[in-house]
PDB file of C-alpha atoms in Angstrom:
ATOM      1  CA  MET A 172      17.408 -45.149 -25.777  1.00 95.00           C
ATOM      2  CA  LEU A 173      14.321 -43.650 -27.414  1.00 97.00           C
ATOM      3  CA  LEU A 174      11.604 -42.838 -24.869  1.00 97.00           C
ATOM      4  CA  ALA A 175       7.890 -42.738 -25.661  1.00 98.00           C
ATOM      5  CA  ASN A 176       7.357 -39.867 -23.237  1.00 96.00           C
ATOM      6  CA  LYS A 177       4.793 -37.692 -25.026  1.00 96.00           C
ATOM      7  CA  TRP A 178       1.651 -39.629 -24.136  1.00 97.00           C
ATOM      8  CA  GLN A 179      -1.297 -37.948 -22.461  1.00 93.00           C
ATOM      9  CA  ASP A 180      -3.659 -40.964 -22.357  1.00 97.00           C
ATOM     10  CA  TYR A 181      -1.138 -43.590 -21.286  1.00 98.00           C
ATOM     11  CA  LYS A 182       1.445 -43.909 -18.522  1.00 98.00           C
ATOM     12  CA  ILE A 183       3.226 -46.486 -16.414  1.00 98.00           C
ATOM     13  CA  ILE A 184       2.477 -45.732 -12.775  1.00 98.00           C
ATOM     14  CA  ASP A 185       4.888 -48.328 -11.376  1.00 98.00           C
ATOM     15  CA  CYS A 186       6.625 -51.555 -12.362  1.00 98.00           C
ATOM     16  CA  GLY A 187       8.408 -54.284 -10.463  1.00 97.00           C
ATOM     17  CA  GLU A 188       8.491 -57.979  -9.584  1.00 97.00           C
ATOM     18  CA  GLY A 189       7.396 -59.071 -13.047  1.00 97.00           C
ATOM     19  CA  GLU A 190       4.422 -56.690 -13.309  1.00 97.00           C
ATOM     20  CA  LYS A 191       3.651 -53.221 -14.646  1.00 98.00           C
ATOM     21  CA  LEU A 192       0.916 -50.905 -13.392  1.00 98.00           C
ATOM     22  CA  GLU A 193      -0.545 -48.905 -16.267  1.00 98.00           C
ATOM     23  CA  ASP A 194      -2.982 -46.052 -16.649  1.00 98.00           C
ATOM     24  CA  ILE A 195      -4.674 -46.598 -20.014  1.00 98.00           C
ATOM     25  CA  GLY A 196      -6.993 -43.677 -20.607  1.00 97.00           C
ATOM     26  CA  GLY A 197      -7.902 -43.604 -16.920  1.00 97.00           C
ATOM     27  CA  PHE A 198      -8.369 -47.401 -16.735  1.00 98.00           C
ATOM     28  CA  ILE A 199      -5.806 -48.839 -14.281  1.00 98.00           C
ATOM     29  CA  VAL A 200      -4.454 -52.311 -15.097  1.00 98.00           C
ATOM     30  CA  SER A 201      -1.728 -54.659 -13.931  1.00 98.00           C
ATOM     31  CA  ARG A 202      -0.013 -56.786 -16.561  1.00 97.00           C
ATOM     32  CA  PRO A 203       2.962 -59.176 -16.460  1.00 96.00           C
ATOM     33  CA  ASP A 204       6.189 -58.109 -18.180  1.00 95.00           C
ATOM     34  CA  SER A 205       9.222 -60.371 -18.410  1.00 92.00           C
ATOM     35  CA  GLN A 206      11.608 -57.387 -18.496  1.00 93.00           C
ATOM     36  CA  VAL A 207      10.588 -56.241 -15.023  1.00 96.00           C
ATOM     37  CA  ILE A 208      13.046 -58.032 -12.737  1.00 96.00           C
ATOM     38  CA  TRP A 209      13.489 -55.262 -10.114  1.00 97.00           C
ATOM     39  CA  SER A 210      11.422 -54.315  -7.058  1.00 97.00           C
ATOM     40  CA  LYS A 211       8.280 -52.196  -7.067  1.00 97.00           C
ATOM     41  CA  SER A 212       8.546 -48.561  -6.007  1.00 96.00           C
ATOM     42  CA  LEU A 213       5.046 -48.392  -4.520  1.00 96.00           C
ATOM     43  CA  SER A 214       4.152 -50.531  -1.508  1.00 94.00           C
ATOM     44  CA  LYS A 215       0.575 -51.031  -2.745  1.00 95.00           C
ATOM     45  CA  TRP A 216      -1.115 -50.911  -6.122  1.00 97.00           C
ATOM     46  CA  ASN A 217      -4.526 -49.433  -5.400  1.00 93.00           C
ATOM     47  CA  ASN A 218      -7.650 -48.661  -7.426  1.00 94.00           C
ATOM     48  CA  LEU A 219      -7.066 -51.381 -10.013  1.00 98.00           C
ATOM     49  CA  ASP A 220      -9.692 -51.798 -12.724  1.00 98.00           C
ATOM     50  CA  ALA A 221      -8.289 -55.020 -14.210  1.00 98.00           C
ATOM     51  CA  ILE A 222      -5.559 -57.596 -13.576  1.00 98.00           C
ATOM     52  CA  TYR A 223      -4.132 -59.986 -16.144  1.00 98.00           C
ATOM     53  CA  HIS A 224      -3.395 -63.504 -14.858  1.00 96.00           C
ATOM     54  CA  ARG A 225      -1.176 -65.922 -16.728  1.00 91.00           C
ATOM     55  CA  SER A 226      -2.344 -69.496 -17.264  1.00 86.00           C
ATOM     56  CA  ASP A 227      -0.115 -72.531 -16.722  1.00 79.00           C
ATOM     57  CA  LYS A 228      -1.453 -73.834 -20.049  1.00 76.00           C
ATOM     58  CA  GLY A 229      -0.448 -70.734 -22.008  1.00 76.00           C
ATOM     59  CA  GLY A 230      -2.217 -67.452 -22.498  1.00 83.00           C
ATOM     60  CA  GLY A 231      -4.277 -66.258 -19.583  1.00 93.00           C
ATOM     61  CA  TYR A 232      -7.271 -64.147 -18.682  1.00 94.00           C
ATOM     62  CA  TRP A 233      -8.318 -60.709 -17.455  1.00 97.00           C
ATOM     63  CA  GLN A 234      -9.910 -60.264 -14.049  1.00 97.00           C
ATOM     64  CA  TYR A 235     -12.118 -57.183 -14.232  1.00 98.00           C
ATOM     65  CA  ILE A 236     -12.845 -55.207 -11.100  1.00 98.00           C
ATOM     66  CA  ASN A 237     -14.504 -52.645 -13.340  1.00 98.00           C
ATOM     67  CA  LYS A 238     -15.639 -53.250 -16.895  1.00 96.00           C
ATOM     68  CA  PRO A 239     -13.714 -51.336 -19.587  1.00 96.00           C
ATOM     69  CA  LYS A 240     -15.825 -48.836 -21.474  1.00 94.00           C
ATOM     70  CA  ASP A 241     -17.282 -49.630 -24.863  1.00 93.00           C
ATOM     71  CA  ASN A 242     -15.531 -48.036 -27.831  1.00 94.00           C
ATOM     72  CA  PHE A 243     -12.396 -47.618 -25.714  1.00 98.00           C
ATOM     73  CA  ILE A 244     -10.167 -45.132 -27.555  1.00 98.00           C
ATOM     74  CA  ILE A 245      -7.003 -43.358 -26.443  1.00 98.00           C
ATOM     75  CA  LYS A 246      -5.072 -40.566 -28.157  1.00 98.00           C
ATOM     76  CA  TYR A 247      -1.426 -39.927 -28.930  1.00 98.00           C
ATOM     77  CA  GLN A 248      -0.899 -36.399 -30.218  1.00 96.00           C
ATOM     78  CA  ASP A 249      -3.331 -36.140 -33.167  1.00 97.00           C
ATOM     79  CA  LEU A 250      -3.768 -39.920 -33.514  1.00 98.00           C
ATOM     80  CA  SER A 251      -6.427 -42.141 -31.931  1.00 98.00           C
ATOM     81  CA  PHE A 252      -6.376 -45.879 -31.292  1.00 98.00           C
ATOM     82  CA  LYS A 253      -8.885 -48.493 -30.237  1.00 98.00           C
ATOM     83  CA  ILE A 254      -8.075 -50.415 -27.051  1.00 98.00           C
ATOM     84  CA  GLU A 255      -9.059 -54.081 -26.873  1.00 97.00           C
ATOM     85  CA  PHE A 256      -8.105 -56.420 -24.034  1.00 96.00           C
ATOM     86  CA  THR A 257      -7.111 -59.856 -25.339  1.00 93.00           C
ATOM     87  CA  ASN A 258      -6.528 -63.243 -23.717  1.00 90.00           C
ATOM     88  CA  PHE A 259      -2.839 -62.918 -24.560  1.00 89.00           C
ATOM     89  CA  LYS A 260      -2.497 -59.843 -22.268  1.00 94.00           C
ATOM     90  CA  HIS A 261      -2.308 -57.390 -25.171  1.00 95.00           C
ATOM     91  CA  ILE A 262      -4.407 -54.227 -25.297  1.00 97.00           C
ATOM     92  CA  GLY A 263      -4.466 -53.779 -29.075  1.00 97.00           C
ATOM     93  CA  LEU A 264      -1.615 -51.300 -28.950  1.00 96.00           C
ATOM     94  CA  PHE A 265       2.071 -51.135 -28.048  1.00 97.00           C
ATOM     95  CA  PRO A 266       2.445 -47.662 -26.489  1.00 98.00           C
ATOM     96  CA  GLU A 267       6.244 -47.585 -26.818  1.00 98.00           C
ATOM     97  CA  GLN A 268       5.815 -47.602 -30.595  1.00 98.00           C
ATOM     98  CA  ALA A 269       4.793 -43.946 -30.414  1.00 98.00           C
ATOM     99  CA  VAL A 270       8.471 -43.048 -30.892  1.00 98.00           C
ATOM    100  CA  ASN A 271       8.462 -44.931 -34.193  1.00 98.00           C
ATOM    101  CA  TRP A 272       5.149 -43.417 -35.293  1.00 98.00           C
ATOM    102  CA  GLN A 273       6.516 -39.938 -34.667  1.00 98.00           C
ATOM    103  CA  PHE A 274       9.720 -40.641 -36.592  1.00 98.00           C
ATOM    104  CA  ILE A 275       7.731 -42.050 -39.522  1.00 98.00           C
ATOM    105  CA  ILE A 276       5.483 -38.984 -39.624  1.00 98.00           C
ATOM    106  CA  ASP A 277       8.395 -36.563 -39.367  1.00 97.00           C
ATOM    107  CA  LYS A 278      10.454 -38.218 -42.125  1.00 97.00           C
ATOM    108  CA  ILE A 279       7.550 -38.466 -44.567  1.00 96.00           C
ATOM    109  CA  LYS A 280       6.434 -34.879 -43.974  1.00 94.00           C
ATOM    110  CA  GLU A 281      10.036 -33.685 -44.273  1.00 93.00           C
ATOM    111  CA  LYS A 282      10.420 -35.452 -47.598  1.00 92.00           C
ATOM    112  CA  LYS A 283       7.136 -34.067 -48.893  1.00 87.00           C
ATOM    113  CA  SER A 284       8.205 -30.539 -47.994  1.00 86.00           C
ATOM    114  CA  THR A 285      11.595 -30.809 -49.716  1.00 83.00           C
ATOM    115  CA  THR A 286      10.603 -32.626 -52.925  1.00 70.00           C
ATOM    116  CA  HIS A 287       8.191 -31.895 -55.737  1.00 60.00           C
ATOM    117  CA  LYS A 288       4.676 -31.742 -54.312  1.00 63.00           C
ATOM    118  CA  ASN A 289       3.405 -34.254 -56.881  1.00 69.00           C
ATOM    119  CA  LYS A 290       5.943 -36.937 -55.924  1.00 80.00           C
ATOM    120  CA  GLU A 291       4.104 -40.028 -54.728  1.00 92.00           C
ATOM    121  CA  ILE A 292       5.239 -41.724 -51.517  1.00 97.00           C
ATOM    122  CA  LYS A 293       4.318 -45.357 -51.003  1.00 98.00           C
ATOM    123  CA  ALA A 294       4.722 -47.239 -47.723  1.00 98.00           C
ATOM    124  CA  LEU A 295       4.747 -50.942 -46.860  1.00 98.00           C
ATOM    125  CA  ASN A 296       3.997 -52.078 -43.285  1.00 98.00           C
ATOM    126  CA  LEU A 297       4.802 -55.747 -42.593  1.00 98.00           C
ATOM    127  CA  PHE A 298       3.696 -57.747 -39.533  1.00 97.00           C
ATOM    128  CA  ALA A 299       1.544 -54.649 -39.223  1.00 97.00           C
ATOM    129  CA  TYR A 300      -0.615 -55.725 -36.236  1.00 96.00           C
ATOM    130  CA  THR A 301      -3.368 -53.192 -35.455  1.00 98.00           C
ATOM    131  CA  GLY A 302      -1.825 -50.575 -37.693  1.00 98.00           C
ATOM    132  CA  GLY A 303      -0.149 -47.950 -35.527  1.00 98.00           C
ATOM    133  CA  ALA A 304       2.492 -47.385 -38.204  1.00 98.00           C
ATOM    134  CA  THR A 305      -0.150 -47.669 -40.941  1.00 98.00           C
ATOM    135  CA  VAL A 306      -2.134 -44.864 -39.319  1.00 98.00           C
ATOM    136  CA  ALA A 307       1.078 -42.812 -39.004  1.00 98.00           C
ATOM    137  CA  CYS A 308       1.854 -43.241 -42.714  1.00 98.00           C
ATOM    138  CA  ALA A 309      -1.681 -42.343 -43.772  1.00 98.00           C
ATOM    139  CA  TYR A 310      -1.735 -39.356 -41.421  1.00 98.00           C
ATOM    140  CA  ALA A 311       1.578 -38.153 -42.918  1.00 97.00           C
ATOM    141  CA  ASP A 312      -0.188 -38.142 -46.302  1.00 95.00           C
ATOM    142  CA  CYS A 313       1.420 -41.126 -48.005  1.00 97.00           C
ATOM    143  CA  ASN A 314      -0.133 -41.686 -51.407  1.00 96.00           C
ATOM    144  CA  GLU A 315      -0.465 -45.399 -50.732  1.00 98.00           C
ATOM    145  CA  VAL A 316      -0.011 -47.571 -47.646  1.00 98.00           C
ATOM    146  CA  VAL A 317       0.044 -51.363 -47.834  1.00 98.00           C
ATOM    147  CA  HIS A 318      -0.702 -53.113 -44.522  1.00 98.00           C
ATOM    148  CA  VAL A 319       0.215 -56.817 -44.319  1.00 98.00           C
ATOM    149  CA  ASP A 320      -0.610 -59.165 -41.453  1.00 96.00           C
ATOM    150  CA  ALA A 321      -1.520 -62.853 -41.268  1.00 92.00           C
ATOM    151  CA  SER A 322      -4.438 -62.395 -38.850  1.00 93.00           C
ATOM    152  CA  LYS A 323      -7.862 -61.495 -40.239  1.00 95.00           C
ATOM    153  CA  LYS A 324      -9.054 -60.301 -36.822  1.00 96.00           C
ATOM    154  CA  ILE A 325      -6.020 -58.068 -36.329  1.00 97.00           C
ATOM    155  CA  VAL A 326      -6.445 -56.546 -39.788  1.00 98.00           C
ATOM    156  CA  GLY A 327     -10.062 -55.794 -38.887  1.00 98.00           C
ATOM    157  CA  HIS A 328      -8.832 -53.895 -35.844  1.00 98.00           C
ATOM    158  CA  ALA A 329      -6.380 -51.958 -38.051  1.00 98.00           C
ATOM    159  CA  LYS A 330      -9.206 -50.960 -40.384  1.00 98.00           C
ATOM    160  CA  GLN A 331     -11.097 -49.573 -37.395  1.00 98.00           C
ATOM    161  CA  ASN A 332      -8.062 -47.500 -36.400  1.00 98.00           C
ATOM    162  CA  ILE A 333      -7.998 -45.961 -39.866  1.00 98.00           C
ATOM    163  CA  GLU A 334     -11.711 -45.120 -39.550  1.00 98.00           C
ATOM    164  CA  ILE A 335     -11.307 -43.709 -36.026  1.00 98.00           C
ATOM    165  CA  ASN A 336      -8.715 -41.297 -37.397  1.00 98.00           C
ATOM    166  CA  ASN A 337     -10.958 -40.268 -40.319  1.00 98.00           C
ATOM    167  CA  LEU A 338      -8.376 -41.475 -42.819  1.00 98.00           C
ATOM    168  CA  GLN A 339     -10.791 -43.456 -44.999  1.00 97.00           C
ATOM    169  CA  ASP A 340     -10.043 -41.188 -47.933  1.00 96.00           C
ATOM    170  CA  LYS A 341      -6.402 -42.297 -47.931  1.00 97.00           C
ATOM    171  CA  LYS A 342      -5.362 -45.220 -50.125  1.00 98.00           C
ATOM    172  CA  VAL A 343      -4.709 -48.028 -47.640  1.00 98.00           C
ATOM    173  CA  ARG A 344      -4.597 -51.633 -48.853  1.00 98.00           C
ATOM    174  CA  PHE A 345      -5.113 -54.329 -46.215  1.00 98.00           C
ATOM    175  CA  ILE A 346      -3.555 -57.698 -47.050  1.00 98.00           C
ATOM    176  CA  ILE A 347      -4.132 -60.877 -45.001  1.00 96.00           C
ATOM    177  CA  GLU A 348      -1.220 -63.089 -45.988  1.00 94.00           C
ATOM    178  CA  ASP A 349       2.106 -64.594 -44.987  1.00 92.00           C
ATOM    179  CA  VAL A 350       4.597 -61.727 -45.133  1.00 95.00           C
ATOM    180  CA  ILE A 351       7.367 -63.536 -47.022  1.00 95.00           C
ATOM    181  CA  LYS A 352       4.955 -64.827 -49.661  1.00 95.00           C
ATOM    182  CA  PHE A 353       3.588 -61.346 -50.159  1.00 97.00           C
ATOM    183  CA  VAL A 354       7.026 -59.741 -50.419  1.00 98.00           C
ATOM    184  CA  LEU A 355       8.255 -62.321 -52.948  1.00 98.00           C
ATOM    185  CA  ARG A 356       5.202 -61.669 -55.084  1.00 98.00           C
ATOM    186  CA  GLU A 357       5.749 -57.908 -54.907  1.00 98.00           C
ATOM    187  CA  VAL A 358       9.369 -58.440 -56.008  1.00 98.00           C
ATOM    188  CA  ARG A 359       8.156 -60.411 -59.040  1.00 98.00           C
ATOM    189  CA  ARG A 360       5.728 -57.601 -59.824  1.00 98.00           C
ATOM    190  CA  GLU A 361       8.603 -55.098 -59.540  1.00 98.00           C
ATOM    191  CA  ARG A 362       6.637 -52.972 -57.104  1.00 98.00           C
ATOM    192  CA  LYS A 363       8.514 -50.151 -55.373  1.00 98.00           C
ATOM    193  CA  TYR A 364       8.113 -48.499 -51.970  1.00 98.00           C
ATOM    194  CA  ASP A 365       9.699 -45.421 -50.431  1.00 98.00           C
ATOM    195  CA  VAL A 366       9.025 -46.504 -46.841  1.00 98.00           C
ATOM    196  CA  ILE A 367       9.256 -50.050 -45.471  1.00 98.00           C
ATOM    197  CA  ILE A 368       8.381 -50.845 -41.860  1.00 98.00           C
ATOM    198  CA  MET A 369       8.374 -54.207 -40.120  1.00 98.00           C
ATOM    199  CA  ASP A 370       7.787 -55.468 -36.587  1.00 96.00           C
ATOM    200  CA  PRO A 371       8.593 -59.176 -36.887  1.00 94.00           C
ATOM    201  CA  PRO A 372       7.755 -61.660 -34.135  1.00 88.00           C
ATOM    202  CA  VAL A 373      10.375 -64.043 -32.812  1.00 85.00           C
ATOM    203  CA  TYR A 374       8.248 -67.009 -33.848  1.00 80.00           C
ATOM    204  CA  GLY A 375       5.009 -67.378 -35.740  1.00 78.00           C
ATOM    205  CA  ARG A 376       3.009 -69.058 -38.442  1.00 75.00           C
ATOM    206  CA  GLY A 377       1.244 -67.647 -41.478  1.00 73.00           C
ATOM    207  CA  PRO A 378      -2.401 -68.276 -42.451  1.00 73.00           C
ATOM    208  CA  ASN A 379      -1.458 -71.607 -44.050  1.00 74.00           C
ATOM    209  CA  GLY A 380       1.023 -72.725 -41.415  1.00 75.00           C
ATOM    210  CA  GLU A 381       4.080 -71.011 -42.912  1.00 76.00           C
ATOM    211  CA  LEU A 382       6.869 -71.062 -40.314  1.00 77.00           C
ATOM    212  CA  TRP A 383       8.603 -67.871 -39.227  1.00 74.00           C
ATOM    213  CA  GLN A 384      11.683 -67.901 -36.977  1.00 83.00           C
ATOM    214  CA  ILE A 385      13.423 -64.572 -36.668  1.00 87.00           C
ATOM    215  CA  GLU A 386      16.987 -65.907 -36.416  1.00 85.00           C
ATOM    216  CA  THR A 387      16.701 -67.817 -39.688  1.00 88.00           C
ATOM    217  CA  SER A 388      14.103 -65.767 -41.578  1.00 91.00           C
ATOM    218  CA  LEU A 389      14.798 -62.080 -40.940  1.00 95.00           C
ATOM    219  CA  THR A 390      17.913 -61.559 -43.054  1.00 96.00           C
ATOM    220  CA  ARG A 391      16.311 -63.178 -46.079  1.00 96.00           C
ATOM    221  CA  LEU A 392      13.181 -61.062 -45.659  1.00 97.00           C
ATOM    222  CA  VAL A 393      15.153 -57.831 -45.394  1.00 98.00           C
ATOM    223  CA  GLU A 394      17.218 -58.703 -48.468  1.00 98.00           C
ATOM    224  CA  GLU A 395      14.024 -59.315 -50.452  1.00 98.00           C
ATOM    225  CA  CYS A 396      12.453 -56.107 -49.137  1.00 98.00           C
ATOM    226  CA  VAL A 397      15.489 -54.102 -50.245  1.00 98.00           C
ATOM    227  CA  LYS A 398      14.580 -55.106 -53.808  1.00 98.00           C
ATOM    228  CA  LEU A 399      11.302 -53.246 -53.272  1.00 98.00           C
ATOM    229  CA  LEU A 400      12.941 -49.953 -52.315  1.00 98.00           C
ATOM    230  CA  SER A 401      12.497 -47.071 -54.726  1.00 97.00           C
ATOM    231  CA  ASP A 402      15.450 -45.261 -56.262  1.00 96.00           C
ATOM    232  CA  SER A 403      15.148 -42.598 -53.550  1.00 94.00           C
ATOM    233  CA  PRO A 404      14.012 -44.438 -50.412  1.00 97.00           C
ATOM    234  CA  ILE A 405      12.975 -42.468 -47.342  1.00 97.00           C
ATOM    235  CA  LEU A 406      12.959 -44.990 -44.518  1.00 98.00           C
ATOM    236  CA  PHE A 407      13.477 -48.664 -43.668  1.00 98.00           C
ATOM    237  CA  LEU A 408      12.553 -49.413 -40.061  1.00 98.00           C
ATOM    238  CA  ILE A 409      12.768 -52.696 -38.141  1.00 98.00           C
ATOM    239  CA  ASN A 410      11.358 -53.025 -34.635  1.00 97.00           C
ATOM    240  CA  CYS A 411      11.627 -56.136 -32.484  1.00 94.00           C
ATOM    241  CA  TYR A 412      10.574 -56.885 -28.940  1.00 88.00           C
ATOM    242  CA  THR A 413      11.885 -60.212 -27.658  1.00 71.00           C
ATOM    243  CA  ALA A 414      14.744 -61.147 -29.966  1.00 68.00           C
ATOM    244  CA  SER A 415      17.781 -62.820 -28.452  1.00 83.00           C
ATOM    245  CA  PHE A 416      20.216 -60.612 -30.350  1.00 88.00           C
ATOM    246  CA  SER A 417      21.419 -57.027 -30.053  1.00 94.00           C
ATOM    247  CA  HIS A 418      20.052 -53.981 -31.837  1.00 96.00           C
ATOM    248  CA  ILE A 419      23.496 -53.813 -33.449  1.00 97.00           C
ATOM    249  CA  SER A 420      22.639 -57.077 -35.204  1.00 96.00           C
ATOM    250  CA  LEU A 421      19.533 -55.451 -36.664  1.00 96.00           C
ATOM    251  CA  LYS A 422      21.561 -52.481 -37.856  1.00 97.00           C
ATOM    252  CA  ASN A 423      24.140 -54.815 -39.407  1.00 98.00           C
ATOM    253  CA  ILE A 424      21.404 -56.565 -41.386  1.00 97.00           C
ATOM    254  CA  LEU A 425      20.244 -53.216 -42.775  1.00 98.00           C
ATOM    255  CA  SER A 426      23.709 -51.804 -43.468  1.00 98.00           C
ATOM    256  CA  THR A 427      24.860 -54.920 -45.330  1.00 98.00           C
ATOM    257  CA  SER A 428      21.665 -55.087 -47.377  1.00 98.00           C
ATOM    258  CA  ILE A 429      20.918 -51.457 -48.265  1.00 98.00           C
ATOM    259  CA  LYS A 430      23.355 -49.829 -50.706  1.00 96.00           C
ATOM    260  CA  HIS A 431      21.722 -46.398 -50.845  1.00 96.00           C
ATOM    261  CA  ASN A 432      23.400 -43.424 -49.201  1.00 96.00           C
ATOM    262  CA  GLY A 433      21.852 -42.540 -45.888  1.00 97.00           C
ATOM    263  CA  THR A 434      22.008 -42.901 -42.126  1.00 98.00           C
ATOM    264  CA  PHE A 435      21.894 -46.168 -40.180  1.00 98.00           C
ATOM    265  CA  GLU A 436      20.896 -46.085 -36.515  1.00 98.00           C
ATOM    266  CA  SER A 437      19.871 -48.598 -33.864  1.00 98.00           C
ATOM    267  CA  GLY A 438      19.084 -48.748 -30.186  1.00 98.00           C
ATOM    268  CA  GLU A 439      16.486 -49.569 -27.559  1.00 97.00           C
ATOM    269  CA  ILE A 440      12.965 -48.273 -27.045  1.00 97.00           C
ATOM    270  CA  GLY A 441      11.526 -47.638 -23.597  1.00 97.00           C
ATOM    271  CA  LEU A 442       8.705 -46.169 -21.554  1.00 98.00           C
ATOM    272  CA  PRO A 443       9.240 -43.872 -18.556  1.00 98.00           C
ATOM    273  CA  THR A 444       7.694 -44.606 -15.175  1.00 98.00           C
ATOM    274  CA  GLU A 445       5.723 -41.845 -13.468  1.00 95.00           C
ATOM    275  CA  ASN A 446       7.554 -40.014 -10.677  1.00 87.00           C
ATOM    276  CA  SER A 447      10.591 -42.265 -11.025  1.00 93.00           C
ATOM    277  CA  ASN A 448      13.877 -42.609 -12.873  1.00 95.00           C
ATOM    278  CA  ILE A 449      12.960 -46.180 -13.805  1.00 97.00           C
ATOM    279  CA  ILE A 450      12.700 -46.877 -17.546  1.00 98.00           C
ATOM    280  CA  LEU A 451      10.899 -49.954 -18.817  1.00 97.00           C
ATOM    281  CA  PRO A 452      12.812 -51.440 -21.783  1.00 96.00           C
ATOM    282  CA  CYS A 453      10.422 -52.368 -24.578  1.00 96.00           C
ATOM    283  CA  GLY A 454      12.524 -53.757 -27.383  1.00 95.00           C
ATOM    284  CA  ILE A 455      15.057 -52.775 -30.016  1.00 97.00           C
ATOM    285  CA  TYR A 456      14.997 -50.982 -33.339  1.00 98.00           C
ATOM    286  CA  ALA A 457      17.200 -50.308 -36.337  1.00 98.00           C
ATOM    287  CA  ARG A 458      16.526 -47.857 -39.126  1.00 98.00           C
ATOM    288  CA  TYR A 459      17.898 -46.512 -42.362  1.00 98.00           C
ATOM    289  CA  TYR A 460      16.798 -43.105 -43.573  1.00 98.00           C
ATOM    290  CA  SER A 461      17.844 -40.636 -46.222  1.00 95.00           C
TER     291      SER A 461
END
């Protein structure tokens, strides 16, 4: 399992009985988590700033004991991210993804140091959410990063993350569109990318109601994305949180679709709990890299 254990501004204080107690830049919150089916380690969760409550009708709401600060930003290593509390319990960031950001940065920088300095590296980030991986690619000095997500609001948040990190001078294209439609159009245009990243949901709909179901849609998407890989690809990364299948299934999709020489890996991603041996599982990943 890959552990996102290098955070300074984020930690899990405790987790148990369907909840996790988090320290987000000094702001203490309790959020539900379906993975947490064991008992709490602490007898009491004190000094809470906010609690997320689920609604019987879907979604939910935040109960604030203390108001979160304006322009709420936390840091991971050299990167900064805007925190935003949403009605769907999200905070505008998935902290466990730090392990993927670091791998992306390391592979791109490694490739830049071992190839001709003028070689252009282009990255494609699909289902890109608020742009953690987009920021990582831009920070690693990709020549072009294409960020694709169906939500206009989410893309706006991603743009802010680029600005917060002073990466406005990097070439980052933000696309609000259904991912499959975009990829098919890029295939027709014969566009090529050295890095492809995706974090597909289990279920969703595009801006015009396009249906996405991971069990029936993912393999086709990956096969189309493989057509976009350059002759010397660097990385193809898939991350998934709530899929009903194993990380081995993700790796099998990549290994049967990608014909380039390289390494195929897969596994789980997790977050450590402070002062405990408990690890919170946070999804699965598979990756190809050269």
